[in-house]
CSV table of C-alpha atoms in Angstrom, one decimal:
chain,number,residue,atom,x,y,z
A,1,UNK,CA,-6.1,-26.0,-12.8
A,2,UNK,CA,-5.7,-22.7,-14.6
A,3,UNK,CA,-5.6,-22.5,-18.4
A,4,UNK,CA,-2.5,-21.4,-20.4
A,5,UNK,CA,-4.2,-18.1,-21.1
A,6,UNK,CA,-4.9,-17.5,-17.4
A,7,UNK,CA,-1.3,-18.4,-16.5
A,8,UNK,CA,0.0,-16.0,-19.2
A,9,UNK,CA,-2.2,-13.2,-17.9
A,10,UNK,CA,-1.0,-13.8,-14.3
A,11,UNK,CA,2.6,-13.8,-15.5
A,12,UNK,CA,2.2,-10.6,-17.4
A,13,UNK,CA,0.6,-8.8,-14.4
A,14,UNK,CA,3.2,-10.0,-11.9
A,15,UNK,CA,6.0,-9.1,-14.3
A,16,UNK,CA,4.8,-5.6,-15.3
A,17,UNK,CA,3.5,-4.6,-11.8
A,18,UNK,CA,7.0,-3.3,-10.6
A,19,UNK,CA,7.7,-1.7,-14.0
A,20,UNK,CA,4.5,0.5,-13.8
A,21,UNK,CA,5.1,1.2,-10.1
A,22,UNK,CA,8.7,2.4,-10.7
A,23,UNK,CA,8.2,4.4,-14.0
A,24,UNK,CA,4.5,5.4,-13.7
A,25,UNK,CA,1.7,5.1,-16.3
A,26,UNK,CA,3.1,7.7,-18.8
A,27,UNK,CA,6.7,6.8,-18.1
A,28,UNK,CA,6.2,3.1,-18.9
A,29,UNK,CA,6.5,2.5,-22.6
A,30,UNK,CA,5.3,-0.6,-24.5
A,31,UNK,CA,8.9,-1.5,-25.2
A,32,UNK,CA,9.5,-1.5,-21.4
A,33,UNK,CA,6.6,-4.0,-21.1
A,34,UNK,CA,7.7,-6.2,-23.9
A,35,UNK,CA,11.3,-6.2,-22.6
A,36,UNK,CA,10.2,-7.1,-19.1
A,37,UNK,CA,7.8,-9.9,-20.2
A,38,UNK,CA,9.7,-11.2,-23.2
A,39,UNK,CA,6.4,-11.1,-25.1
A,40,UNK,CA,5.4,-9.1,-28.2
A,41,UNK,CA,3.1,-6.1,-28.1
A,42,UNK,CA,0.4,-8.3,-29.8
A,43,UNK,CA,0.7,-10.9,-27.1
A,44,UNK,CA,0.2,-8.2,-24.4
A,45,UNK,CA,-2.8,-6.7,-26.2
A,46,UNK,CA,-4.1,-10.2,-26.7
A,47,UNK,CA,-4.5,-10.4,-22.9
A,48,UNK,CA,-5.4,-6.8,-22.1
A,49,UNK,CA,-7.6,-4.3,-23.9
A,50,UNK,CA,-5.1,-1.5,-23.7
A,51,UNK,CA,-2.2,-0.1,-21.6
A,52,UNK,CA,-4.6,1.5,-19.1
A,53,UNK,CA,-6.2,-1.9,-18.4
A,54,UNK,CA,-2.8,-3.5,-17.9
A,55,UNK,CA,-1.7,-0.6,-15.6
A,56,UNK,CA,-4.8,-1.0,-13.5
A,57,UNK,CA,-4.4,-4.8,-13.2
A,58,UNK,CA,-0.7,-4.2,-12.2
A,59,UNK,CA,-1.7,-1.7,-9.5
A,60,UNK,CA,-4.5,-4.1,-8.2
A,61,UNK,CA,-1.9,-6.9,-8.0
A,62,UNK,CA,0.4,-4.7,-5.8
A,63,UNK,CA,-2.5,-3.4,-3.8
A,64,UNK,CA,-3.7,-7.0,-3.0
A,65,UNK,CA,-0.2,-7.9,-1.7
A,66,UNK,CA,-0.2,-4.8,0.5
A,67,UNK,CA,-3.7,-5.3,1.8
A,68,UNK,CA,-3.0,-8.9,2.6
A,69,UNK,CA,0.0,-7.8,4.6
A,70,UNK,CA,-2.0,-5.2,6.4
A,71,UNK,CA,-4.7,-7.8,7.2
A,72,UNK,CA,-2.0,-10.1,8.6
A,73,UNK,CA,-0.8,-7.3,11.0
A,74,UNK,CA,-4.3,-6.3,12.1
A,75,UNK,CA,-5.3,-10.0,12.7
A,76,UNK,CA,-2.3,-10.3,15.0
A,77,UNK,CA,-3.3,-12.3,18.2
A,78,UNK,CA,-3.8,-10.3,21.3
A,79,UNK,CA,-5.5,-7.0,22.2
A,80,UNK,CA,-6.6,-4.2,19.9
A,81,UNK,CA,-3.5,-2.3,21.0
A,82,UNK,CA,-1.3,-5.3,20.2
A,83,UNK,CA,-2.8,-5.2,16.7
A,84,UNK,CA,-2.1,-1.5,16.3
A,85,UNK,CA,1.5,-2.0,17.3
A,86,UNK,CA,1.8,-4.9,14.9
A,87,UNK,CA,0.5,-2.6,12.2
A,88,UNK,CA,3.1,0.2,13.0
A,89,UNK,CA,5.9,-2.4,13.3
A,90,UNK,CA,5.1,-3.5,9.8
A,91,UNK,CA,5.7,0.0,8.5
A,92,UNK,CA,9.2,0.1,10.1
A,93,UNK,CA,10.3,-2.3,7.4
A,94,UNK,CA,7.9,-1.1,4.7
A,95,UNK,CA,10.7,0.0,2.4
A,96,UNK,CA,12.1,-3.5,2.4
A,97,UNK,CA,8.6,-5.0,2.0
A,98,UNK,CA,7.9,-2.8,-1.1
A,99,UNK,CA,11.3,-3.2,-2.7
A,100,UNK,CA,10.2,-5.9,-5.1
A,101,UNK,CA,7.2,-3.9,-6.0
A,102,UNK,CA,9.3,-0.9,-7.0
A,103,UNK,CA,8.4,1.2,-4.0
A,104,UNK,CA,5.1,2.1,-2.3
A,105,UNK,CA,2.3,1.6,-4.8
A,106,UNK,CA,0.0,4.0,-3.0
A,107,UNK,CA,2.6,6.8,-3.1
A,108,UNK,CA,4.0,6.1,-6.6
A,109,UNK,CA,0.7,5.5,-8.4
A,110,UNK,CA,-1.3,8.0,-6.3
A,111,UNK,CA,1.0,10.9,-7.2
A,112,UNK,CA,1.9,9.8,-10.7
A,113,UNK,CA,-1.7,9.1,-11.9
A,114,UNK,CA,-3.2,12.2,-10.3
A,115,UNK,CA,-3.2,14.2,-13.6
A,116,UNK,CA,-3.0,11.6,-16.3
A,117,UNK,CA,-5.1,8.5,-15.3
A,118,UNK,CA,-8.3,9.0,-13.3
A,119,UNK,CA,-8.9,5.2,-12.9
A,120,UNK,CA,-5.5,4.6,-11.4
A,121,UNK,CA,-5.7,7.7,-9.1
A,122,UNK,CA,-9.1,6.4,-7.9
A,123,UNK,CA,-7.8,2.9,-7.3
A,124,UNK,CA,-5.0,4.3,-5.2
A,125,UNK,CA,-7.4,6.4,-3.1
A,126,UNK,CA,-9.6,3.3,-2.6
A,127,UNK,CA,-6.6,1.4,-1.3
A,128,UNK,CA,-5.9,4.1,1.2
A,129,UNK,CA,-9.5,4.2,2.3
A,130,UNK,CA,-9.5,0.4,2.7
A,131,UNK,CA,-6.4,0.5,5.0
A,132,UNK,CA,-7.9,3.4,7.0
A,133,UNK,CA,-11.2,1.4,7.4
A,134,UNK,CA,-9.4,-1.8,8.5
A,135,UNK,CA,-7.4,0.1,11.1
A,136,UNK,CA,-10.4,2.1,12.3
A,137,UNK,CA,-12.3,-1.2,12.9
A,138,UNK,CA,-9.5,-2.5,15.2
A,139,UNK,CA,-9.6,0.9,17.1
A,140,UNK,CA,-13.4,0.8,17.3
A,141,UNK,CA,-13.2,-2.8,18.8
A,142,UNK,CA,-10.7,-1.5,21.3
A,143,UNK,CA,-13.0,1.3,22.3
A,144,UNK,CA,-16.1,-0.9,22.4
A,145,UNK,CA,-14.4,-3.5,24.6
A,146,UNK,CA,-13.3,-0.8,27.1
A,147,UNK,CA,-9.6,-1.5,26.4
A,148,UNK,CA,-8.9,2.2,25.6
A,149,UNK,CA,-10.5,5.6,24.8
A,150,UNK,CA,-9.6,7.8,21.8
A,151,UNK,CA,-9.9,11.6,21.8
A,152,UNK,CA,-11.5,11.5,18.3
A,153,UNK,CA,-13.5,9.0,16.3
A,154,UNK,CA,-11.7,5.7,15.4
A,155,UNK,CA,-11.8,6.6,11.7
A,156,UNK,CA,-10.3,10.0,12.3
A,157,UNK,CA,-7.5,8.5,14.4
A,158,UNK,CA,-6.8,5.9,11.8
A,159,UNK,CA,-6.7,8.7,9.1
A,160,UNK,CA,-4.2,10.7,11.2
A,161,UNK,CA,-1.9,7.6,11.7
A,162,UNK,CA,-2.0,6.8,8.0
A,163,UNK,CA,-1.3,10.4,7.0
A,164,UNK,CA,1.8,10.4,9.2
A,165,UNK,CA,3.0,7.0,8.0
A,166,UNK,CA,2.5,8.0,4.3
A,167,UNK,CA,4.3,11.3,5.0
A,168,UNK,CA,7.2,9.3,6.4
A,169,UNK,CA,7.2,6.9,3.4
A,170,UNK,CA,7.3,10.0,1.1
A,171,UNK,CA,10.2,11.6,2.9
A,172,UNK,CA,12.1,8.3,3.1
A,173,UNK,CA,11.5,7.8,-0.6
A,174,UNK,CA,12.6,11.3,-1.7
A,175,UNK,CA,15.6,11.5,0.6
A,176,UNK,CA,16.6,7.8,0.3
A,177,UNK,CA,17.0,7.8,4.1
A,178,UNK,CA,15.0,5.2,5.9
A,179,UNK,CA,15.5,7.1,9.2
A,180,UNK,CA,12.4,9.2,8.3
A,181,UNK,CA,10.4,6.0,8.4
A,182,UNK,CA,12.0,4.6,11.6
A,183,UNK,CA,11.9,7.9,13.6
A,184,UNK,CA,8.3,8.6,12.6
A,185,UNK,CA,7.1,5.2,13.6
A,186,UNK,CA,8.9,5.4,16.9
A,187,UNK,CA,7.2,8.7,17.5
A,188,UNK,CA,3.8,7.2,16.5
A,189,UNK,CA,4.3,4.4,19.0
A,190,UNK,CA,4.8,7.0,21.8
A,191,UNK,CA,1.8,9.0,20.5
A,192,UNK,CA,-0.4,5.9,20.4
A,193,UNK,CA,0.6,5.0,24.0
A,194,UNK,CA,-0.3,8.6,25.1
A,195,UNK,CA,-3.5,8.9,23.2
A,196,UNK,CA,-5.1,5.5,23.7
A,197,UNK,CA,-5.7,5.6,27.4
A,198,UNK,CA,-7.9,3.5,29.5
């Protein structure tokens, strides 16, 4: 059973995570946070050392949700190729998945924090690397089992897929047109079929 302090901390993180994700570290004011949580500035700082610590906890909260969803796709029953297609299929609805978060945490935080918060920028990079590593492991298992061959290393292939997916997320976000996401994933599925040959 969690303590009242632990429940309050969890409530704060869950409530402010989409606020930071939408408005960015600099763009989020203390009044935004007190308004969202209904708590005083003193109550917030009673649970977190400073705004930076709170922003980092908020990103980590969103990152855990995203990584859990990625794990779910990559643990999909079936072959390594089934798992890869489950992964790309998840990204077809990624804009809907990240709606409650305030958008893609990797894109939003990664770009926003680049020049104003080294800890957040590093956390975003680590999340990308973690997703790349998880996908690369599935690809490596497919190669090792003789299911398919890849023209480059599994990690390089995973990085290229993530680059294209994140590019599509960026364009869909900027243009507010989800076709960028759908069309890119459809193209990726064709590319995967061509590239991952037996």
